[in-house]
mmCIF file of C-alpha atoms and ligand atoms in Angstrom:
data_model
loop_
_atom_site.group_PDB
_atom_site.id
_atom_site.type_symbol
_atom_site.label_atom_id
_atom_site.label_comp_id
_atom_site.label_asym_id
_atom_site.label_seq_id
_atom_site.Cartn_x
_atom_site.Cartn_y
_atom_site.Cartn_z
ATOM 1 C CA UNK A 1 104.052 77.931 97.091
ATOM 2 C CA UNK A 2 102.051 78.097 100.473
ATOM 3 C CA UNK A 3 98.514 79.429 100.529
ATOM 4 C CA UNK A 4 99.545 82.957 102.454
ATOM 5 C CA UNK A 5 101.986 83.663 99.738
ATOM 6 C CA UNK A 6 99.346 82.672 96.890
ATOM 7 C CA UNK A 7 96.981 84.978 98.533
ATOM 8 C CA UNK A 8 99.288 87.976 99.166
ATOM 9 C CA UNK A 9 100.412 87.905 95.292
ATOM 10 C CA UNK A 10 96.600 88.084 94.645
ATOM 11 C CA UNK A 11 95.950 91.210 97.225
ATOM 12 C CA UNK A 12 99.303 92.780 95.382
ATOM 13 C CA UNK A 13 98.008 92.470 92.150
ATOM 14 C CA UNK A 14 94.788 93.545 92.313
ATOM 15 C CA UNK A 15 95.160 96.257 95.192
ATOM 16 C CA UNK A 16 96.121 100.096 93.968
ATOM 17 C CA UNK A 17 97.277 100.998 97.429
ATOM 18 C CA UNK A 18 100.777 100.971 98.504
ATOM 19 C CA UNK A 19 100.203 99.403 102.136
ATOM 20 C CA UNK A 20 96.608 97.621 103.041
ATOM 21 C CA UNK A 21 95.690 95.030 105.375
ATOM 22 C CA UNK A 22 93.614 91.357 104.189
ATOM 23 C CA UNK A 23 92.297 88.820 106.342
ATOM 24 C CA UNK A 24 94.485 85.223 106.184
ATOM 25 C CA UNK A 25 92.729 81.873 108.159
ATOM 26 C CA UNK A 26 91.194 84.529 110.669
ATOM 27 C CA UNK A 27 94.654 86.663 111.067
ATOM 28 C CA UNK A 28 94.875 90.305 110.039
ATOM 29 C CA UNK A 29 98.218 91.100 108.010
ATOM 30 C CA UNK A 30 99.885 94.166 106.073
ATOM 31 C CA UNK A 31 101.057 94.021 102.465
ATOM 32 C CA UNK A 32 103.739 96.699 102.202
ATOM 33 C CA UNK A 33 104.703 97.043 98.182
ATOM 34 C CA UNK A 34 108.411 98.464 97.724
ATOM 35 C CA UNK A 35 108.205 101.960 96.533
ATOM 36 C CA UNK A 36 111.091 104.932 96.583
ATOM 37 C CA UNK A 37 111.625 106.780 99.298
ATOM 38 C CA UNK A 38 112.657 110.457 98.476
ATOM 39 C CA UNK A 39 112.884 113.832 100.440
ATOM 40 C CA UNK A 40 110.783 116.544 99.060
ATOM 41 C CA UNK A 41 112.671 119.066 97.302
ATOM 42 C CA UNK A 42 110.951 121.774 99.937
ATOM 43 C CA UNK A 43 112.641 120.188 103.082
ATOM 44 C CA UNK A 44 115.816 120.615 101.056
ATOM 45 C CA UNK A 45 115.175 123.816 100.399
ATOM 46 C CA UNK A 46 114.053 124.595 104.461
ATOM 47 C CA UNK A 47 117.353 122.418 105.631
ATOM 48 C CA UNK A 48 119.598 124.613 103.907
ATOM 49 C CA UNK A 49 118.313 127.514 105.765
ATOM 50 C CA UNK A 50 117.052 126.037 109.154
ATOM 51 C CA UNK A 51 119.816 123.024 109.843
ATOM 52 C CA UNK A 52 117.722 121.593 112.388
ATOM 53 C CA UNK A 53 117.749 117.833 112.877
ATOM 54 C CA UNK A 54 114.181 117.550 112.287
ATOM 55 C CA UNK A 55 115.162 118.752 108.817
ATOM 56 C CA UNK A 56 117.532 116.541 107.759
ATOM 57 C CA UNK A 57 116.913 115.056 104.423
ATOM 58 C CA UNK A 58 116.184 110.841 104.494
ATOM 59 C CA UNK A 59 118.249 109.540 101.588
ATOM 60 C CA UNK A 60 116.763 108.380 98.664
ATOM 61 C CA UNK A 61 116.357 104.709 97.861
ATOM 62 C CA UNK A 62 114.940 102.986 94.745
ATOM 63 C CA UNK A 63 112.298 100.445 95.026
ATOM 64 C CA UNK A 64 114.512 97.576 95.705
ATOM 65 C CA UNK A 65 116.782 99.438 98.024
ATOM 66 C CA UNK A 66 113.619 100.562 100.322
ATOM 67 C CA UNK A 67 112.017 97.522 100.352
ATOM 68 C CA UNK A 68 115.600 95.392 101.501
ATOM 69 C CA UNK A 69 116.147 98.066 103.800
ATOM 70 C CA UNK A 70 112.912 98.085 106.087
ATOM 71 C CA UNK A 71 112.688 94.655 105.691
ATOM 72 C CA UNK A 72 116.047 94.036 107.055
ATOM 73 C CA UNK A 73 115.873 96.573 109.474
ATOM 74 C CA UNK A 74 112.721 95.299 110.886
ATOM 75 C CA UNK A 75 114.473 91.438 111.162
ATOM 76 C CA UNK A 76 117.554 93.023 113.123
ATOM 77 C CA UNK A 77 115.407 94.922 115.470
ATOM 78 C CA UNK A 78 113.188 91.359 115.992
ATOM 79 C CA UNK A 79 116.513 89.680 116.788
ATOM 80 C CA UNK A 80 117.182 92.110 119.361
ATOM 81 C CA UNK A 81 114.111 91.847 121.218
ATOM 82 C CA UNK A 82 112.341 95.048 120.190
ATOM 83 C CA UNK A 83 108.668 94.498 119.186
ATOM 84 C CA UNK A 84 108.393 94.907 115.553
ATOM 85 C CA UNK A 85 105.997 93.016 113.789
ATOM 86 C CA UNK A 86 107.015 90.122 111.944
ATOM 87 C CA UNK A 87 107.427 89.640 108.011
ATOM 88 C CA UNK A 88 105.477 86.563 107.300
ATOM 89 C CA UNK A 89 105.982 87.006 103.342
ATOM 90 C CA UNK A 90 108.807 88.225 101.499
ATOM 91 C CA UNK A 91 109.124 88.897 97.798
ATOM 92 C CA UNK A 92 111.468 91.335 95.253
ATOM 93 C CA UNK A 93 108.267 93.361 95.151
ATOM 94 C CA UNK A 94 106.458 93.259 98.415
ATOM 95 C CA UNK A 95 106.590 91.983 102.036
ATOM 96 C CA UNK A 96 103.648 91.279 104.371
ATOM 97 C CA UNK A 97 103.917 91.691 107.875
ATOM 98 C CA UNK A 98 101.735 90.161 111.120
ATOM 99 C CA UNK A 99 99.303 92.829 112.409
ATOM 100 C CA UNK A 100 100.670 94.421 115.553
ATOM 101 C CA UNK A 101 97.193 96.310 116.256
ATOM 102 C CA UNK A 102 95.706 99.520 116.868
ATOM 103 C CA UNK A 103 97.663 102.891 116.094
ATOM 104 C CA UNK A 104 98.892 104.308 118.973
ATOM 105 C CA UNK A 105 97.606 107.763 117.469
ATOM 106 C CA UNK A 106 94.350 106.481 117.167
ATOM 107 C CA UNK A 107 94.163 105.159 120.539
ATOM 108 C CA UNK A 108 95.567 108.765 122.229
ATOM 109 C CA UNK A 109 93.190 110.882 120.212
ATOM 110 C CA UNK A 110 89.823 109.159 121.914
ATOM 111 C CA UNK A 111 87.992 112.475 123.217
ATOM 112 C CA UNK A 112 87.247 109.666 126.288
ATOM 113 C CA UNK A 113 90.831 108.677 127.231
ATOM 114 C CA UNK A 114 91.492 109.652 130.882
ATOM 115 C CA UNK A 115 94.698 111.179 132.057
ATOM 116 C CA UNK A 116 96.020 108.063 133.766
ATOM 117 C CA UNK A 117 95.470 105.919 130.531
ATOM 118 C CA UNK A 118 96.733 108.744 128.439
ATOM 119 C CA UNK A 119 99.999 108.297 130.205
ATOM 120 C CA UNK A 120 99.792 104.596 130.604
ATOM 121 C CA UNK A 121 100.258 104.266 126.693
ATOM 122 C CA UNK A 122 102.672 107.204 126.733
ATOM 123 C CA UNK A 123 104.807 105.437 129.406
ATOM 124 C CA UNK A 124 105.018 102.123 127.400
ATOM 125 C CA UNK A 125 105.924 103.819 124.019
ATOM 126 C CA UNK A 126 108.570 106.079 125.707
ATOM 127 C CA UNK A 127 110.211 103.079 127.648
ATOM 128 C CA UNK A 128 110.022 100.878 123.860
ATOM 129 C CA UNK A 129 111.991 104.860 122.529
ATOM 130 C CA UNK A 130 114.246 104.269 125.033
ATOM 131 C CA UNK A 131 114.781 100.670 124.161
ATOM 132 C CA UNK A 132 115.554 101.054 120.879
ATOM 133 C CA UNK A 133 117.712 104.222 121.398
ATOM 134 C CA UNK A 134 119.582 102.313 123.881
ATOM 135 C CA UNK A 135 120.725 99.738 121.034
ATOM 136 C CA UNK A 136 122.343 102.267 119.235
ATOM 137 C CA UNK A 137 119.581 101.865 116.815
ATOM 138 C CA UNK A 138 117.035 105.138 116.184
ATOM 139 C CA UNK A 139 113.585 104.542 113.965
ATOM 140 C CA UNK A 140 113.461 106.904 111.598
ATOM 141 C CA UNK A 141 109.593 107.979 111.926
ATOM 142 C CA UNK A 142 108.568 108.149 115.044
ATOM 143 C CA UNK A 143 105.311 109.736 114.663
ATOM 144 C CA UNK A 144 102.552 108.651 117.106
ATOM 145 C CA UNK A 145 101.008 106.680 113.965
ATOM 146 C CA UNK A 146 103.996 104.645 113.425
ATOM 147 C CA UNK A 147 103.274 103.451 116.811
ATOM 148 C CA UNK A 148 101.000 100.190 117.608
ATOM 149 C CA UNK A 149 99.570 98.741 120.612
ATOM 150 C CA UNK A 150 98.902 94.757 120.938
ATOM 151 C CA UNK A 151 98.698 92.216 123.545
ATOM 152 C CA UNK A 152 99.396 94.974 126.138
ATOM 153 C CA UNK A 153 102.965 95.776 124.178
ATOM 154 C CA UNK A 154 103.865 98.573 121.667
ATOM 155 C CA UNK A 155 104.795 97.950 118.333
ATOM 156 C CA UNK A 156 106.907 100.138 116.069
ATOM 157 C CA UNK A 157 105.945 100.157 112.035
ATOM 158 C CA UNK A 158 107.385 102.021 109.742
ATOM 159 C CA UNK A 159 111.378 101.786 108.946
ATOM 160 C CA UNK A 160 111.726 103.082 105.812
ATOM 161 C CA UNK A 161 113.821 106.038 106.533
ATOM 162 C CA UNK A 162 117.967 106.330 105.771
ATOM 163 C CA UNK A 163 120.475 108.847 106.185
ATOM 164 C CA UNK A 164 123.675 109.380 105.347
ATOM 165 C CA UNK A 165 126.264 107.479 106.972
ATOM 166 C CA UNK A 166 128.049 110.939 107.939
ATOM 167 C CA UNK A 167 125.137 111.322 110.309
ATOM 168 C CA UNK A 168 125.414 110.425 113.830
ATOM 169 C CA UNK A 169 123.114 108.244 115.497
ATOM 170 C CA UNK A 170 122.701 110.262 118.553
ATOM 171 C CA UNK A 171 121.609 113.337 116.390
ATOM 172 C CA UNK A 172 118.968 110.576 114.257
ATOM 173 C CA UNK A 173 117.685 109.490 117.966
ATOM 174 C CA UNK A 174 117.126 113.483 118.664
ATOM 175 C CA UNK A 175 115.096 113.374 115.538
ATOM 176 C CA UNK A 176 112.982 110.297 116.445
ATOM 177 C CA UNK A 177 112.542 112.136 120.110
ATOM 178 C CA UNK A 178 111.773 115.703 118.336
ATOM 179 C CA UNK A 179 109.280 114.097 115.683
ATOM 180 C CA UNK A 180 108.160 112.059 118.552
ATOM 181 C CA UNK A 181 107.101 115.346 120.629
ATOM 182 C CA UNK A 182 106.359 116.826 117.966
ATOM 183 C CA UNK A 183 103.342 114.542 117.092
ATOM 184 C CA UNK A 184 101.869 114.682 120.433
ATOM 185 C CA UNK A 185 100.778 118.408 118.905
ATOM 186 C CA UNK A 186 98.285 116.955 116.609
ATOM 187 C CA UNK A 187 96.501 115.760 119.018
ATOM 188 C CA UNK A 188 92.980 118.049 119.359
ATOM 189 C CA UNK A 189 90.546 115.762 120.901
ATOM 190 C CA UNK A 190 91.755 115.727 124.626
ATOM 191 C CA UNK A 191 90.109 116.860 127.711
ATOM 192 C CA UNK A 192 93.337 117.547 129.826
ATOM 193 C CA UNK A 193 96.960 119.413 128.941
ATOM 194 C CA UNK A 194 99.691 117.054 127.679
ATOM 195 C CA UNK A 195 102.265 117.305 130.521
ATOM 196 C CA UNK A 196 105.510 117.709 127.752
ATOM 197 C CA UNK A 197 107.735 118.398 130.577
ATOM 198 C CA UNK A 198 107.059 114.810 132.074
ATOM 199 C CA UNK A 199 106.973 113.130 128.838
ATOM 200 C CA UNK A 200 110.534 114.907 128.341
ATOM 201 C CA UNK A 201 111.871 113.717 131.979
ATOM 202 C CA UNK A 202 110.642 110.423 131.253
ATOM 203 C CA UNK A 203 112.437 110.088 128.288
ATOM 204 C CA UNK A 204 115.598 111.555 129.486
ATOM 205 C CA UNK A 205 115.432 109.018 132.324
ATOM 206 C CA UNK A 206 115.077 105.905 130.807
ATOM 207 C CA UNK A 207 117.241 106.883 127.558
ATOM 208 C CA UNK A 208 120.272 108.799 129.549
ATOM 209 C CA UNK A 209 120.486 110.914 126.211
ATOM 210 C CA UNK A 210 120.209 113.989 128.952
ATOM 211 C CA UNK A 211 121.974 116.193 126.360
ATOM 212 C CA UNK A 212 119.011 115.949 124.523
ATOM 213 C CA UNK A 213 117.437 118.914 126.926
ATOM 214 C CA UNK A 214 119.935 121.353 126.166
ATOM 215 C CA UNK A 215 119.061 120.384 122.390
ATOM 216 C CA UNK A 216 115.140 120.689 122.661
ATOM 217 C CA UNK A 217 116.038 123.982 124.394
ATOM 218 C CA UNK A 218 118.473 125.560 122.073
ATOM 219 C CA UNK A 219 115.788 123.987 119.013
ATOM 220 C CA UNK A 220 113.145 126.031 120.766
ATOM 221 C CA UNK A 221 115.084 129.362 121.286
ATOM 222 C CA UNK A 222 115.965 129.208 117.205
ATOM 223 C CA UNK A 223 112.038 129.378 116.957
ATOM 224 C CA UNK A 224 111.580 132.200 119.438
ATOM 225 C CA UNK A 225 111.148 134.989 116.989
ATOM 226 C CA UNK A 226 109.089 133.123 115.604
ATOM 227 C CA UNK A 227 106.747 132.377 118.275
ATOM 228 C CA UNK A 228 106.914 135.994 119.223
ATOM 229 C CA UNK A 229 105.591 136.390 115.995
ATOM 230 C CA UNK A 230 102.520 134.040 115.921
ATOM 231 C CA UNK A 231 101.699 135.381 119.815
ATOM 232 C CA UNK A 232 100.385 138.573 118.247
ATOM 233 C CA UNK A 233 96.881 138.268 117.855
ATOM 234 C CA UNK A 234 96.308 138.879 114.131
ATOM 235 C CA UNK A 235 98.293 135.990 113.737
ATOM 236 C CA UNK A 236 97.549 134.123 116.129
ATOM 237 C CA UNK A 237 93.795 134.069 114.867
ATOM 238 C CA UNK A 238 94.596 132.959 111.905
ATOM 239 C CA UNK A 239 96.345 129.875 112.280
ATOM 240 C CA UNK A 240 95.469 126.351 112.455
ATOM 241 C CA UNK A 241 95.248 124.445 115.348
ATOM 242 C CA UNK A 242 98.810 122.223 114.050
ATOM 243 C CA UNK A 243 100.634 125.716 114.451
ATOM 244 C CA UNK A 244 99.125 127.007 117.834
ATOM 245 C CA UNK A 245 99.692 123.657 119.643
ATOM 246 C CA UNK A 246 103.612 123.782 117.972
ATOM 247 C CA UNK A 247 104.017 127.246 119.549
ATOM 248 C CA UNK A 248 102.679 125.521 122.947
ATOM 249 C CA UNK A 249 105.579 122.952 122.395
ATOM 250 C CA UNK A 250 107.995 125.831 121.689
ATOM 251 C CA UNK A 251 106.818 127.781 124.957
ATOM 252 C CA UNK A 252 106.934 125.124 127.547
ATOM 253 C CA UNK A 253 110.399 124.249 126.154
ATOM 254 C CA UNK A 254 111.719 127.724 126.592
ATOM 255 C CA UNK A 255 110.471 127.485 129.756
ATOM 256 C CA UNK A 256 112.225 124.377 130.869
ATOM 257 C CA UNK A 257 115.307 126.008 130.106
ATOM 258 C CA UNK A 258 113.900 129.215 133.243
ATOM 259 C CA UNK A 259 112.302 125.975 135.559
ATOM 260 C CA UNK A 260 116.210 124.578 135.292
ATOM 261 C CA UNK A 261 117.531 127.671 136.862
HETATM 262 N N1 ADP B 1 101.831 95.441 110.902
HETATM 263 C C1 ADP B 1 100.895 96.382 111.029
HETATM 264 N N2 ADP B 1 99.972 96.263 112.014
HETATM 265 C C2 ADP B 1 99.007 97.203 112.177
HETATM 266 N N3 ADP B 1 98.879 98.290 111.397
HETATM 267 C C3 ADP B 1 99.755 98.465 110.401
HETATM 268 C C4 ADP B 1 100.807 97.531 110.166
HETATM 269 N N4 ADP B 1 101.520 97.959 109.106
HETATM 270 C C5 ADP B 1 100.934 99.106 108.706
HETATM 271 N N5 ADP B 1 99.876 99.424 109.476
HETATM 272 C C6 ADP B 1 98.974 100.587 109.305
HETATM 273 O O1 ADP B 1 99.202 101.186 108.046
HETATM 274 C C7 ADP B 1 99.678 102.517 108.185
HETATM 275 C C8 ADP B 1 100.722 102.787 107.122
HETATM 276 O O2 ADP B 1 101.821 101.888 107.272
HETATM 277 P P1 ADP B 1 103.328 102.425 107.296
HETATM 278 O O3 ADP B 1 104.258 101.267 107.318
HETATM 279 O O4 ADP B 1 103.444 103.417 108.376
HETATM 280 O O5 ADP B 1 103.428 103.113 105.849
HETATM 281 P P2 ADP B 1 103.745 104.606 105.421
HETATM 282 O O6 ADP B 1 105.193 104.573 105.069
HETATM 283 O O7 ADP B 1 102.836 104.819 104.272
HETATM 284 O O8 ADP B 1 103.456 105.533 106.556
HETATM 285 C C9 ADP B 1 100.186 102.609 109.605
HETATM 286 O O9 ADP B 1 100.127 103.920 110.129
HETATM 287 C C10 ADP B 1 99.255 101.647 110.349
HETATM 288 O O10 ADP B 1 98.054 102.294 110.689
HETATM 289 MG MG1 MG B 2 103.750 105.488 108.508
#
């Protein structure tokens, strides 16, 4: 058995958490145990009424069938040049993967970041969307914190998603784009406006999914009572942060749709 292996069954045993990081000669990695992956009964329950793509249910997998599926998924993805990071340790009940670096979340959400750098990151992670989409691949969780930045390149983490094979892929790569803007709207700590319309056009650009526009539109108009809603002010006070910043999404995209006329 070589020593990383020895030491990673060690970490498993004795660690509670599900996913945690130890120190090997010097070199961060991640210990990943296999766990199920389920949809929640409530995003059933929303799907059946709102049939957005954002919605749609991941399938469930058992322990064994998660933990073969990211793991394979992330050793196709290496094969085809996208920058995953790689599984150093494989067993029936774990894997451990290389450290690919600092969340991309954390890195956007510095109160300090300028504009320029903002975008900077933004540009590489759209143009590694793009690369991935353009494989005929999609991610699956696409969330800013499934996102990593190292040696000046983004990682992507995080592949533990599946849907039915009756889904298309261009309707999973909307998802990954929608959860993608979506998770810009967490973001609290910045000094400047998040340009959505250029993150949007950049996409668009590099991916050629341009239908995707008239499907971020028609996504946004579905919401519109609902944003008339929340724009009345005894609602509007109420809310958290999460909710006013998703109405911001929802209004710039209904506005794309008058800026296109
Ligand atoms: N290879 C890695 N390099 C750097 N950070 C990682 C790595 N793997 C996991 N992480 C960190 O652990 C977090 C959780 O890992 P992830 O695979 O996304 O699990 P989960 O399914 O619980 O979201 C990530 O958001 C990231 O911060
Ligand atoms: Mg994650």
């Amino acid at each position: 058995m070589n020593s990383i292996l020895l030491l990673a069954q060690k970490e498993f045993e004795n660690s509670k958490s599900d996913i945690f990081p130890f120190i090997f000669e010097g070199h961060q990695y991640w210990l990943k145990k296999a766990r199920e992956t389920k949809p929640d009964i409530l995003q059933y329950f929303f799907y059946k009424f709102f049939p957005f793509e954002l919605l749609i249910p991941p399938s469930r997998k058992n322990k064994d069938e998660a933990l073969k599926f990211e793991s394979t998924k992330l050793g196709e993805l290496h094969k085809l040049g996208i920058n995953v990071p790689n599984i150093v340790v494989k067993t029936d009940k774990y894997f451990v993967l290389e450290d690919s670096g600092l969340s991309i979340n954390t890195i956007l959400k510095d109160k300090n970041i300028s504009s320029d750098d903002f975008y900077f990151y933004v540009d590489l992670v759209i143009q590694e969307l793009a690369k991935i989409h353009g494989f005929g691949c999609f991610h699956g969780g696409t969330q800013l914190r499934n996102l990593t930045f190292k040696d000046n390149k983004i990682f992507f983490i995080d592949f533990e998603e599946s849907f039915d094979k009756d889904v298309d892929i261009k309707t999973l790569q909307y998802r990954d784009f929608l959860l993608f803007l979506l998770s810009f709207t967490k973001i609290k700590e910045l000094t400047f406006r998040i340009d959505y319309e250029r993150i949007i056009n950049r996409y668009l650009e590099l991916s050629k999914n341009f239908q995707f526009k008239t499907k971020l539109i028609a996504f946004s108009k579905k919401l519109s009572f609902f944003l008339c809603l929340f724009k009345k002010d005894f609602i509007k006070n109420r809310v958290g942060s999460d909710v006013k910043y998703f109405f911001e999404l929802i209004e710039i995209l209904i506005s794309m749709e008058k800026n296109a006329k």
